[in-house]
Amino acid sequence: IVGGTVEYAGYLDFHGNCVLIHDENGHYWLYDHLDSIAAVPGKAESGALLGHTGMTGSVTEQTWSLRIG
């Protein structure tokens, strides 16, 4: 990841275990359906481990999302 702030690290019904990052460039990244979460809310350095891939929540494949702004 690019450095930024972990805004949320937890479970959401549809997304399963997920981590939401607000990066230094102003973008939001959602990593969802993780098997386990390693991140905690707060500052995240570039290259930090966020979690481990998995299939939690309502899922057919591993996904991530980018939202600009």
mmCIF file of C-alpha atoms in Angstrom:
data_model
loop_
_atom_site.group_PDB
_atom_site.id
_atom_site.type_symbol
_atom_site.label_atom_id
_atom_site.label_comp_id
_atom_site.label_asym_id
_atom_site.label_seq_id
_atom_site.Cartn_x
_atom_site.Cartn_y
_atom_site.Cartn_z
ATOM 1 C CA ILE A 1 0.000 0.000 0.000
ATOM 2 C CA VAL A 2 0.912 3.642 -0.212
ATOM 3 C CA GLY A 3 1.267 5.144 3.256
ATOM 4 C CA GLY A 4 -1.874 6.540 4.819
ATOM 5 C CA THR A 5 -4.410 6.045 7.569
ATOM 6 C CA VAL A 6 -6.377 2.907 8.397
ATOM 7 C CA GLU A 7 -9.889 4.355 8.759
ATOM 8 C CA TYR A 8 -11.596 1.018 9.513
ATOM 9 C CA ALA A 9 -10.456 -2.534 10.223
ATOM 10 C CA GLY A 10 -13.215 -5.000 11.052
ATOM 11 C CA TYR A 11 -16.175 -6.989 9.767
ATOM 12 C CA LEU A 12 -18.976 -5.657 7.541
ATOM 13 C CA ASP A 13 -21.850 -7.942 6.475
ATOM 14 C CA PHE A 14 -21.339 -7.906 2.700
ATOM 15 C CA HIS A 15 -17.579 -7.231 2.703
ATOM 16 C CA GLY A 16 -16.588 -9.663 5.458
ATOM 17 C CA ASN A 17 -13.277 -8.866 7.153
ATOM 18 C CA CYS A 18 -12.077 -5.632 5.577
ATOM 19 C CA VAL A 19 -9.640 -2.745 5.875
ATOM 20 C CA LEU A 20 -10.330 0.803 4.626
ATOM 21 C CA ILE A 21 -7.264 2.956 3.915
ATOM 22 C CA HIS A 22 -7.216 6.713 3.207
ATOM 23 C CA ASP A 23 -3.877 7.100 1.419
ATOM 24 C CA GLU A 24 -1.473 10.049 1.283
ATOM 25 C CA ASN A 25 -2.782 10.929 -2.201
ATOM 26 C CA GLY A 26 -6.372 11.356 -0.967
ATOM 27 C CA HIS A 27 -7.678 8.037 -2.327
ATOM 28 C CA TYR A 28 -9.676 5.457 -0.379
ATOM 29 C CA TRP A 29 -8.831 1.760 -0.747
ATOM 30 C CA LEU A 30 -11.088 -1.017 0.549
ATOM 31 C CA TYR A 31 -9.523 -4.463 0.899
ATOM 32 C CA ASP A 32 -12.332 -6.891 1.658
ATOM 33 C CA HIS A 33 -13.147 -10.585 2.142
ATOM 34 C CA LEU A 34 -9.918 -11.043 4.137
ATOM 35 C CA ASP A 35 -9.361 -14.277 6.063
ATOM 36 C CA SER A 36 -7.782 -12.307 8.907
ATOM 37 C CA ILE A 37 -6.995 -8.668 9.653
ATOM 38 C CA ALA A 38 -3.510 -7.513 10.670
ATOM 39 C CA ALA A 39 -4.104 -3.733 10.480
ATOM 40 C CA VAL A 40 -5.387 -1.546 13.297
ATOM 41 C CA PRO A 41 -6.913 1.932 12.940
ATOM 42 C CA GLY A 42 -4.276 4.651 12.741
ATOM 43 C CA LYS A 43 -1.193 5.407 10.670
ATOM 44 C CA ALA A 44 -0.079 2.771 8.121
ATOM 45 C CA GLU A 45 3.348 2.853 6.508
ATOM 46 C CA SER A 46 3.908 1.972 2.862
ATOM 47 C CA GLY A 47 4.196 -1.806 2.510
ATOM 48 C CA ALA A 48 2.387 -2.553 5.789
ATOM 49 C CA LEU A 49 0.624 -5.908 6.156
ATOM 50 C CA LEU A 50 -3.136 -5.272 6.202
ATOM 51 C CA GLY A 51 -4.392 -8.838 6.425
ATOM 52 C CA HIS A 52 -4.452 -12.229 4.729
ATOM 53 C CA THR A 53 -6.523 -13.131 1.683
ATOM 54 C CA GLY A 54 -9.667 -15.114 2.249
ATOM 55 C CA MET A 55 -13.346 -15.500 1.378
ATOM 56 C CA THR A 56 -15.341 -13.892 4.217
ATOM 57 C CA GLY A 57 -18.656 -12.087 3.772
ATOM 58 C CA SER A 58 -20.761 -12.408 0.625
ATOM 59 C CA VAL A 59 -18.073 -13.271 -1.916
ATOM 60 C CA THR A 60 -17.245 -15.188 -5.054
ATOM 61 C CA GLU A 61 -13.666 -13.866 -5.376
ATOM 62 C CA GLN A 62 -11.077 -11.698 -3.561
ATOM 63 C CA THR A 63 -11.648 -7.999 -4.277
ATOM 64 C CA TRP A 64 -10.385 -4.502 -3.542
ATOM 65 C CA SER A 65 -11.862 -1.138 -4.449
ATOM 66 C CA LEU A 66 -10.443 2.329 -5.092
ATOM 67 C CA ARG A 67 -12.461 5.493 -4.576
ATOM 68 C CA ILE A 68 -10.906 8.791 -5.646
ATOM 69 C CA GLY A 69 -11.650 11.805 -3.464
#
